[in-house]
Amino acid sequence: MTVPPEIVDRLARLDTASVSDALDSLGIRGVLTGVAARVPGARTAGLAHTVTYQPVDTGQEKFHNAANYLDDVPAGSVVVVDNAGSTDCTNWGSLLTTLARRRDVRGTVLHGSARDVAEIRAMGYPLFSTGVTMVSGKNRVELAATGREVTVGGTIVRPGDVIVADDNGALVVPAEHAAEVADRAERVEGTETAIAAAIAEGLRLDEARRRFGYARPWDGPATGQPTGEHRG
């Protein structure tokens, strides 16, 4: 199924912590374990465009350059690269970042390593990876496929799933659950906002959590008002 743009935009406005709580409430594993933000403050959400690398056959003598898939990535996508989490060589750098920005790609998540991090930070591009290295991928890895289901940190990412990423890391929202996750995550944020406001006004933390339904924050209204279960 195709996730409507308005659902992606709603997820883009949410913190990954809230989205993670919403996924937990549905029993869905979403975290892309080991993936860290490389550009502080950058955040993104978009449909996953998956890319898979494989090691170069060392018996071949021909030159293997970097993969040239990026011109075919749809605008609004988040590129998800699977290089088996390798820290031996890179799969992303400043040239790909420049092209990605021109093509309105929303960000990149690497199950592997990036380089040119200082230049990418200067561009403010949302980059997330499991590693950083200066070593080129040329003659070390090559493109195996695009549009294939990949596994990142034990979590499956399918083309068209929604990637949400910020300073906390990155996670995936399965396409068929995206609308429900957005609804629940908005309610989580409403509940958290209400609790924070209550303790700022002097209410005890345990009472604020009880009153606003901290145990099941995804059940609370997005406005952050107390649920019927906890009123009075």
Backbone as a ProteinNet text record, in pm:
[ID]
protein_1_A
[PRIMARY]
MTVPPEIVDRLARLDTASVSDALDSLGIRGVLTGVAARVPGARTAGLAHTVTYQPVDTGQEKFHNAANYLDDVPAGSVVVVDNAGSTDCTNWGSLLTTLARRRDVRGTVLHGSARDVAEIRAMGYPLFSTGVTMVSGKNRVELAATGREVTVGGTIVRPGDVIVADDNGALVVPAEHAAEVADRAERVEGTETAIAAAIAEGLRLDEARRRFGYARPWDGPATGQPTGEHRG
[TERTIARY]
83.9	0	87.9	31.1	103	56.6	149.1	115.7	86.7	-29.4	-61.5	38.7	68.3	165.9	129.3	-0.4	-38.3	-4.2	-4.1	36.3	186.5	263	408	439.4	366.7	391.6	359.2	254.2	221.9	333	382.4	491.9	618.5	638.9	757.4	758.5	641.3	633.2	650.2	657	661.4	802.8	827	954.3	959.1	1078.3	1088.4	1051.6	1070.6	1032.6	882.2	804.8	659.5	618.3	683.3	652.3	688.9	801.4	842.2	739.9	689	587.2	461.7	423.5	305.8	326.7	446.1	476.5	472	527.1	523.3	380	289.8	149.9	83.7	138.5	85.4	168.2	271.5	356.5	444.4	482.1	561.5	703.6	802.2	941.5	974.1	1020	1049.3	1190.5	1258.8	1390	1492.2	1571.8	1683.2	1808.2	1829.2	1931.7	2070.7	2143.6	2280.2	2293.2	2181.4	2185	2183.4	2280.5	2294.3	2291.4	2245.8	2243.9	2386.2	2416.3	2548.7	2543.4	2423	2405.9	2313.8	2370	2288.4	2177	2056.7	1942.4	1865.6	1922.9	1852.8	1752.5	1634	1531.3	1460.9	1399	1334.5	1228.4	1140.8	1046.5	1015.7	1008.7	979.3	967.8	924.1	907.1	1042.6	1061.5	1189	1213.6	1331.2	1380.8	1504.3	1492.7	1598	1704.3	1828.5	1945.3	2029.8	2069.7	2149.2	2284.6	2390.2	2526.7	2575.1	2676.4	2743.2	2892.4	2974.6	3119.4	3156.1	3258.1	3310.9	3382.6	3364.6	3437.8	3585	3668.6	3810.3	3882.9	3819	3881.8	3867.9	3783.4	3764.3	3864.4	3918.4	4019	3960.7	3836.3	3780	3749.5	3741.3	3714.6	3567.3	3541.7	3405	3387.8	3311.6	3294.1	3176	3149.6	3035.9	2906.3	2803.9	2676.1	2609.9	2542.8	2483.8	2331.3	2271.1	2126.3	2049.7	2118.3	2049	1963.1	1998.1	1917.8	1778.4	1756.9	1626.9	1545.9	1595.7	1523.8	1415.4	1290.2	1182.3	1200.4	1160.2	1160.6	1074.7	1116.6	1042.5	1081.1	1172.2	1214.4	1320.4	1334.7	1451.9	1526.5	1651.1	1731.2	1775.4	1749.4	1791.6	1890.8	2016.7	2124.6	2163	2164.1	2207.6	2342.1	2447.3	2579	2622.3	2522.8	2547	2612.2	2593.2	2649.2	2799.6	2858.5	3004.2	3066.4	3178.3	3259.9	3390	3399.3	3521.7	3532.6	3417.4	3419.6	3288.4	3285	3170.6	3071.8	2947.1	2842.7	2777.6	2828.2	2765.1	2866.5	2863.1	2953.7	2895.3	2980.5	2932.1	2874.1	2928.5	2874.1	2730.8	2706.5	2570.6	2477.9	2529.6	2448.2	2406.3	2499.2	2468.3	2358.1	2369.3	2268.2	2135.6	2141.5	2018.3	1941.4	2012.3	1945.6	1882.2	1951.5	1896.2	1771.8	1765.8	1652.7	1544	1556.3	1457	1441	1550.8	1552.2	1555.9	1478	1459.1	1567.1	1646.3	1749.8	1802.9	1901.4	1966	1990.6	1957.6	1986.2	2076.7	2194.1	2292.7	2309.3	2284.7	2328.4	2469.9	2556	2691.6	2750.9	2848	2925.4	2918.6	2937.9	2942.4	3079.8	3108.8	3227.6	3191.3	3289	3265.1	3162	3167.7	3064.4	3063.5	3179.6	3182.8	3109.9	3132.6	3064.4	2913.9	2875	2732	2665	2735.2	2680.5	2662.3	2757.8	2747.5	2626.1	2586.7	2468.3	2338.4	2349.7	2230.8	2146.2	2210.4	2135.8	2112.7	1991	1963.9	2034.3	2140.1	2219.6	2228.3	2201.8	2201.9	2275.6	2363.2	2442	2486.2	2531.1	2587.7	2737.9	2799.6	2942.5	2988.4	3112.3	3177.9	3318.6	3360.8	3497	3533.5	3663.8	3708.9	3736.1	3726.3	3767	3660.4	3700.5	3608.6	3550.1	3426.2	3363.9	3404.6	3472.5	3515.1	3605.9	3575	3650.6	3639.5	3547.3	3523.9	3381.2	3284.8	3145.1	3082.7	2971.2	2899.6	2750.3	2673.3	2528.1	2478.9	2398.8	2338.6	2194.1	2119.4	1978.1	1923.8	1815.9	1735.4	1592.6	1518.8	1379.7	1361	1459	1452.1	1432.9	1355.5	1342.1	1480	1508.7	1637.2	1612.8	1716	1709.1	1818.6	1776.7	1869.4	1858.1	1965.7	1964.2	1855.6	1826.7	1725.7	1583.8	1565	1431.6	1418	1308.4	1284	1235.5	1292.5	1248.2	1208.5	1085.3	1036.8	1024.5	1043.7	1020.4	879	868.7	738.3	698.9	770.4	750.8	797.4	756.8	792.9	911.3	1016.4	1131.2	1111.6	1131.5	1128.8	1260.5	1330	1462.5	1488.5	1558.7	1598.2	1720.9	1749.4	1869.4	1869.7	1752.8	1745.1	1789.5	1787.1	1816.7	1711.7	1690.5	1597.5	1509.5	1387.9	1297.3	1213.4	1145	1060	918.2	823.1	681.4	626.1	579.9	523.6	410.8	407.9	313.4	169.1	132	-7.4	-49.6	46.8	16.4	45.3	82	130.4	25.7	-98.5	-201.6	-229.6	-240.6	-267.2	-150.7	-28.7	88.1	90.1	58.1	53.5	-49.9	-169.1	-273.9	-224.6	-167.7	-125.8	-8.1	86.2	202	160.8	63	13.7	-49.6	-118.8	-178.4	-69.9	34.9	147.9	204.1	224.9	281.7	185.9	54.6	-42.8	-38.8	-27.3	-20.3	105.9	219.7	346.2	341	279.7	268.4	183.3	74.7	-12.9	57.4	132.5	205.8	310.4	382.9	485.7	424	309.3	243.4	195.8	144.5	92.8	203.8	316.9	425.3	488.5	484.6	534.9	448.5	321.2	229.8	231.2	315.5	333.6	274.2	207.8	150.1	261.3	243.8	340.1	347.3	467.9	486.4	398.3	391.6	311.2	163.6	115.7	-24.5	-49	44.4	27.8	24.9	113.7	114.9	-14.3	-65	-190.8	-306.3	-310.1	-422.7	-431.8	-315.7	-317.4	-289.1	-289.5	-282.7	-146.9	-42.8	94.7	118.5	45.1	66.1	25.1	-70.7	-117.3	-134.1	-25	-35.5	-99.4	-93.8	-152.2	-304.4	-363.4	-508.8	-562.8	-475.1	-519.9	-548.3	-628	-656.2	-532.7	-523.2	-407	-396	-505	-500.4	-426.1	-402.9	-332.1	-422.5	-555.7	-647.6	-661.6	-702.6	-717.4	-819.7	-798.3	-897	-1009.5	-1123.2	-1236.4	-1201.2	-1112.3	-1073	-1007.5	-939.4	-861.6	-921.7	-1030.5	-1090.1	-1144.1	-1131.1	-1187.8	-1098.8
-119.3	0	124.9	236	362.8	450.3	499.6	585.6	726.1	783.9	919.1	1022.1	1122.5	1225.3	1292.4	1310.9	1378.8	1295.8	1162.9	1077.9	1088.1	1089.3	1106.3	1240.1	1344.3	1476.6	1478.7	1408.5	1400.8	1329.4	1220.3	1148.6	1233.9	1316.8	1402.4	1504.1	1540.3	1639.7	1578.8	1446.3	1377	1337	1331.3	1282.4	1130.3	1076.2	931.6	858.7	922.3	858.1	833.4	929.6	913.8	807.7	808.3	707.6	568.8	557.5	429.5	378.3	467.5	427.3	379.1	447.8	407	269.3	245.3	113.3	6.3	37.6	-56.5	-95	3	-23.6	-120.8	-132.5	-224.7	-352.1	-363.3	-481.1	-489.9	-373.9	-369	-323.7	-398.9	-357.2	-257.2	-138.8	-38.1	14.9	3.6	66.3	3.4	86.2	40.7	47.3	-59.8	-63.5	-34.2	51.6	83.9	203	250.9	366.3	494.4	581.1	704.7	826.6	937.6	1064.1	1115.3	1157.9	1215.3	1366.2	1422.5	1567.4	1614.7	1664.9	1702.8	1800.6	1770.2	1856.8	1826	1747.9	1714.5	1603.5	1616.4	1514.7	1495.1	1378.4	1351.6	1244.9	1237.8	1127.6	1118.1	996.3	975.7	828.5	799.6	660.9	598.4	477.4	408.6	368.9	405.1	357	274.1	144	54.9	25.8	14.4	-11.7	-118.1	-219.6	-328.1	-336.9	-343.7	-360.3	-502.5	-541.7	-669.9	-652.1	-739	-728.1	-753.6	-685.2	-707.5	-842	-913.4	-1038.4	-1003.7	-1043.4	-1006.7	-1073	-1170.5	-1235.1	-1155.2	-1051.1	-967.3	-852	-820	-714.3	-581.1	-578.4	-453.4	-357	-228.5	-124.4	-125	-115.6	-108.1	27.2	115.9	249	250.1	368	381.1	359.3	308.9	281	410.4	404	522.7	515.9	478.2	459.5	587.5	689.9	800.2	883.9	889.7	966.6	908.7	786.5	721.5	715.7	778.3	778.3	886.1	851.6	951.9	1060.9	1181.7	1291.1	1253.5	1297.4	1268.1	1138.7	1062.9	935.4	955.5	854.3	839.3	716.5	735.8	624.8	538.4	408.6	314	217.6	227.8	149.1	35.4	-86	-202	-251.2	-225.9	-282.2	-368.5	-439.7	-535.1	-470.9	-340.2	-271.1	-253.5	-266	-265.7	-131.6	-140.2	-21.9	-25.1	-118.5	-133.1	-29.5	15.4	114.8	190.8	299.9	389.4	358.4	401.8	392	526.2	632.6	764.7	871.8	981.5	1092.5	1222.9	1322.8	1457.5	1466.5	1390.9	1398.1	1346.3	1232.3	1179.2	1273.5	1336.2	1430.1	1548.5	1602.3	1715.4	1678.6	1561.1	1516.4	1488.5	1428.1	1398.1	1525.5	1628.6	1755.8	1814.4	1805.9	1859.7	1783.8	1656	1573	1565.6	1646.5	1651.9	1518.1	1444.5	1326.4	1376.5	1312.2	1366.4	1326.3	1226.5	1184.8	1047.6	1002.4	873.9	801.1	672.1	583.3	472.7	459.1	360.9	249.7	127.6	11.5	-15.8	75.4	81.7	215.8	262.4	379.7	494.1	614.1	736.6	800	890.5	975.4	1117.2	1207.4	1349.5	1408.4	1363.9	1402	1552.5	1616.1	1760.8	1837	1796.9	1863.6	1839.2	1718.1	1685.1	1762.7	1778.7	1860.5	2004.9	2054.6	2192.6	2210.7	2104.5	2109.8	2091.4	2044.9	2022.5	1905.4	1810.8	1698.3	1590.1	1536.7	1431.7	1300.5	1268.9	1148.6	1066.9	938	846.2	720.2	667.6	551.5	471	349.5	267.1	288.5	360.4	382.6	501.9	540.5	647.2	600.1	619.8	587.1	674.1	688.9	763.9	673.6	541.9	446	434.6	452.1	447.1	307.2	305.3	178.8	129.5	214.6	175.1	52.7	-43.8	-169.7	-256	-218.5	-298.9	-354	-269.1	-312.6	-263.6	-326.5	-286.8	-300.6	-234.5	-240.5	-381.4	-435.8	-567.5	-554.4	-460	-445.4	-315.4	-267.5	-161.5	-213.6	-158.3	-199.8	-337.1	-383.2	-514.1	-495.1	-584	-582.2	-597.9	-515.4	-522.4	-536.6	-578.3	-589.3	-502.1	-411.5	-318.6	-337.8	-382.4	-403	-498	-596.8	-695.7	-657.2	-539.5	-490.5	-486.3	-539.2	-542.4	-405.7	-360.6	-238.5	-276.4	-243.5	-271.4	-141.4	-146.6	-26.7	26.6	156.7	217.6	227.2	159.1	183.2	325.2	376.3	513.8	512.3	582.6	602.4	733	728.1	848.3	851.5	965.1	971.7	1111.2	1114.2	1240.2	1214.5	1303.6	1288.1	1159.2	1100.3	975.4	854.6	865.5	752.4	741.2	619.3	598.9	478	484.1	370.3	363.2	249.1	227.9	200.4	260	237.3	159.2	35.7	-39.4	38.3	37.8	119.7	96.7	-29.3	-60.3	-11	27.2	76.5	225.9	293.4	430.7	525.1	516.5	608.1	585.1	458.8	427.9	471.3	450.9	492.4	644.3	717.2	863.4	906.9	846	879.3	856.1	738.4	702.9	788.1	815.5	896.2	1039.2	1093.2	1226.9	1227.3	1119.2	1109.5	1094.4	1020.5	1009.4	1147.8	1227.6	1360.8	1450.1	1434.4	1510.7	1474.8	1345.8	1300.4	1352.6	1341.8	1389.7	1540.1	1614.7	1759.2	1793.4	1719.4	1744.3	1714.3	1605	1569.8	1676.8	1719.8	1822.1	1951.7	1989.8	2112.7	2099.6	1981.3	1960.9	1967.5	1905.7	1908.8	2048.5	2121.5	2259.8	2346.6	2308.1	2382.3	2330.9	2230.7	2185.4	2050	1984.1	1852.7	1748.8	1655.9	1546.7	1466	1414	1337.6	1213.6	1140	1017.7	1048.1	1158.1	1195.6	1242.9	1319.9	1366.9	1249.1	1153.6	1036.2	956.3	941.9	869.6	943	1074.2	1153.8	1156.3	1159.9	1173.8	1043.9	931.6	802.3	766.5	788.8	763.4	617.9	524.9	383.4	347.6	421	398.2	533.7	603.4	740.5	749.1	641	639.7	636.5	615.1	616.6	756.1	847	980.2	1064.7	1169.4	1258.7	1337.3	1368.5	1441.3	1579.7	1631.3	1764	1762.6	1641.3	1630.7	1647.9	1638.3	1646.9	1508.9	1504.5	1375	1288	1158	1066.1	1047.6	994.6	972	878.3	782	683.9	750	863.4	923.3	1053.3	1102.3	1228	1208.7	1316.4	1313.6	1241.8
0	0	0	-47.2	-50.6	64.3	142.5	255.8	203.7	236.8	189.9	241	161.1	203.5	334.9	360.1	483.7	607.5	594.5	706.6	729.2	620.1	631.9	697.9	659.1	717.1	866.3	906.1	1049.4	1126.5	1071.3	1136.2	1141.6	1040.2	1035.6	1149.1	1198.8	1306	1445	1451.9	1580	1618.6	1748.1	1800.1	1785.9	1757	1743	1872.1	1987.1	2113	2116.7	2070.9	2068.3	1967.2	1852	1749.7	1801	1870	1926.6	2027.1	2113.5	2210.3	2138.3	2031.2	1954.6	1891.8	1838.4	1782.3	1891.6	2008.3	2120.3	2154.7	2149.6	2186.8	2091.3	1970.9	1870.3	1859.7	1942.5	1939	1815.5	1761.1	1638.2	1670.9	1623.9	1638.6	1528	1566.6	1465.9	1469.2	1582.4	1596.4	1502.5	1439.3	1355.4	1443.7	1516.8	1620.6	1563.1	1633.3	1593.4	1501.6	1448.4	1358.3	1441.4	1417.8	1495.2	1404.6	1459.6	1386.5	1366.6	1244.9	1215.6	1195.4	1187.7	1171.1	1282.9	1392.8	1507.4	1469	1520.6	1496.7	1370.1	1280.4	1156	1182.4	1125	1140.9	1007.7	991.6	864.2	879	780.1	763	614.7	565	423.1	391.8	270.5	228.3	198.2	247.3	231	85.9	36.3	-93.2	-61.5	-73.9	-24.6	-129.5	-80.1	-164.2	-94.4	-168.7	-110.8	-179.5	-98.4	-149.7	-124.5	-198.4	-177.5	-198.8	-139	-160	-305.7	-351.5	-486.4	-490.9	-597.8	-620.7	-641.4	-546.7	-553.3	-670.1	-732.1	-847.3	-975.6	-972.6	-1091	-1089.2	-1206.1	-1214.1	-1260.4	-1305.8	-1357.1	-1243.1	-1277.6	-1178.6	-1139.2	-1008.3	-957.4	-890	-954.7	-897.1	-801.1	-745.1	-655.1	-732.7	-665.1	-731.6	-778.1	-890.7	-953.6	-955.8	-844.4	-838.3	-806.1	-754.4	-688.4	-783.2	-911.8	-1006.8	-1025.7	-983	-998.2	-869.5	-763.8	-636.5	-640.2	-611.9	-615.9	-510.7	-544.3	-447.7	-327.4	-210.1	-88.3	-21.1	-83.2	-25.4	82	166.9	251.9	201.6	162	111.3	228.7	219.1	322.2	258.3	297.8	238.7	331.4	278.2	355.6	304	383.7	356.7	474.5	530.5	639.9	762.2	779	894.5	890.1	773.5	761.3	801.9	872.6	900	819.9	725.1	645.7	535.5	483.4	375.7	376.7	302	304.2	191.5	213.8	111.7	84	145.7	127.5	160.6	81.8	104.3	54.6	38	4.3	-136	-232.8	-369.2	-374	-310.5	-307	-230.6	-126.3	-50.3	-136.2	-212.8	-300.7	-399.3	-459.7	-555.6	-485.3	-367.3	-294.1	-261.1	-219.5	-190.1	-316.1	-427.4	-552.7	-595.4	-564.5	-605	-496.9	-392.3	-285	-212.7	-202.3	-116.4	28.2	115	250	349.1	318.3	411.1	374.1	449.8	423.6	554.6	555.5	667.3	615.1	675.7	630.7	732.5	689.7	767.2	717.3	753.4	700.2	737.7	660.5	702	602.1	656.3	576.4	588.8	496.9	510.2	468.5	470.7	441.1	538.5	661.7	757.7	783.6	787.4	812	702	576.1	464.7	469.7	506.8	512.8	625.4	736.1	845.1	800.7	725.1	676.5	586.4	516.1	430	508.3	633.2	713.5	667.2	599.5	541.3	646.7	657.4	756.6	720.6	792.3	768.3	895.6	882.4	995.4	951.9	1037.1	995.4	1116.3	1089.6	1195.8	1210.9	1117.4	1126.4	1045.5	1067.9	992.7	959.6	836.9	796.3	677	654.9	537.8	417.9	436.3	332.9	224.7	99.9	-13.7	-33.1	-83.7	-120.4	-257.6	-334	-469.3	-463	-547.9	-556.8	-430.2	-341.9	-222	-217.1	-253.9	-258.4	-388.9	-425.6	-545.9	-522.1	-605.1	-594.9	-626.3	-535.5	-558.9	-605.4	-548	-583.4	-526.6	-584.5	-525.4	-513.7	-418.6	-404	-343.8	-268	-204.1	-53.5	8.2	153.6	217.7	319	387.7	537.5	609	754.8	815	902	967.6	1117.9	1180.8	1324.7	1369.3	1288.1	1322.6	1286.7	1227.2	1190.3	1039.3	989.2	844.6	797.4	685.1	618	475.9	439.2	304.4	226.2	95.8	16.2	39.9	65.1	89	234.2	324.8	467.4	499.7	614.4	651.2	747.5	711.8	799	875.6	1006.9	1090.1	1166.7	1162.4	1224.3	1279.4	1393	1454.5	1541.8	1635	1717.7	1799.9	1822.8	1898.3	1817.8	1684.7	1597.1	1489	1439.5	1328.9	1355.4	1302.6	1311.4	1184.8	1169.3	1053.1	1099.7	1029.2	1053.8	934.6	955.1	843.2	775.9	644.1	568.5	611.5	635.6	667.3	805.7	890	1024	1039	933.1	944.6	1001.8	955.5	1004.1	1151.9	1194	1333.4	1422.5	1374.9	1452.4	1468.2	1361.5	1370.8	1474.1	1470.8	1568.8	1710.9	1734.9	1870.7	1917.2	1826.5	1864.7	1899.2	1827.4	1861.1	2000.3	2035	2166.9	2274.6	2243.1	2336.5	2366.4	2263	2283.8	2362.2	2335.5	2413.1	2560.1	2589.3	2728.1	2795.7	2726.9	2783.6	2810	2719	2735.5	2857.7	2874.8	2988.6	3120.5	3125.2	3247.6	3279.4	3177.3	3199	3250.9	3195.2	3240.3	3384.5	3418.4	3553.4	3658.5	3631.1	3731.1	3738.2	3625.4	3628.7	3719.3	3734	3820.4	3964.2	3993.6	4130	4163.8	4069.2	4098	4110.9	4203.6	4217.5	4087.9	4058.5	3935.5	3933.2	4046	4044.7	4021.5	4079.1	4059.2	3916.7	3860.9	3722.7	3626.2	3648.6	3561.8	3575.1	3696.8	3714.9	3648.4	3670.2	3622.2	3470.3	3404.8	3259	3184.3	3255.3	3185.8	3132.2	3213.2	3168.6	3129.6	3192.5	3162.7	3020	2966.2	2828.7	2759.4	2735.8	2683.2	2545.8	2469.5	2334.6	2337.6	2456.5	2468.4	2496.5	2537.1	2574.6	2451.7	2467.2	2354.3	2313.5	2186.1	2135.7	2196.7	2252.5	2315.5	2447.3	2502.6	2629	2750.2	2729.4	2842	2906.7	3034.4	3101.3	3030.9	3029.6	2972.9	3072.9	3024.3	3112	3225.7	3199.5	3299.9	3419.7	3398.4	3505.6	3559.2	3500.8	3550	3690.8	3768.8	3903	3999.2
[MASK]
++++++++++++++++++++++++++++++++++++++++++++++++++++++++++++++++++++++++++++++++++++++++++++++++++++++++++++++++++++++++++++++++++++++++++++++++++++++++++++++++++++++++++++++++++++++++++++++++++++++++++++++++++++++++++++++++++++++++

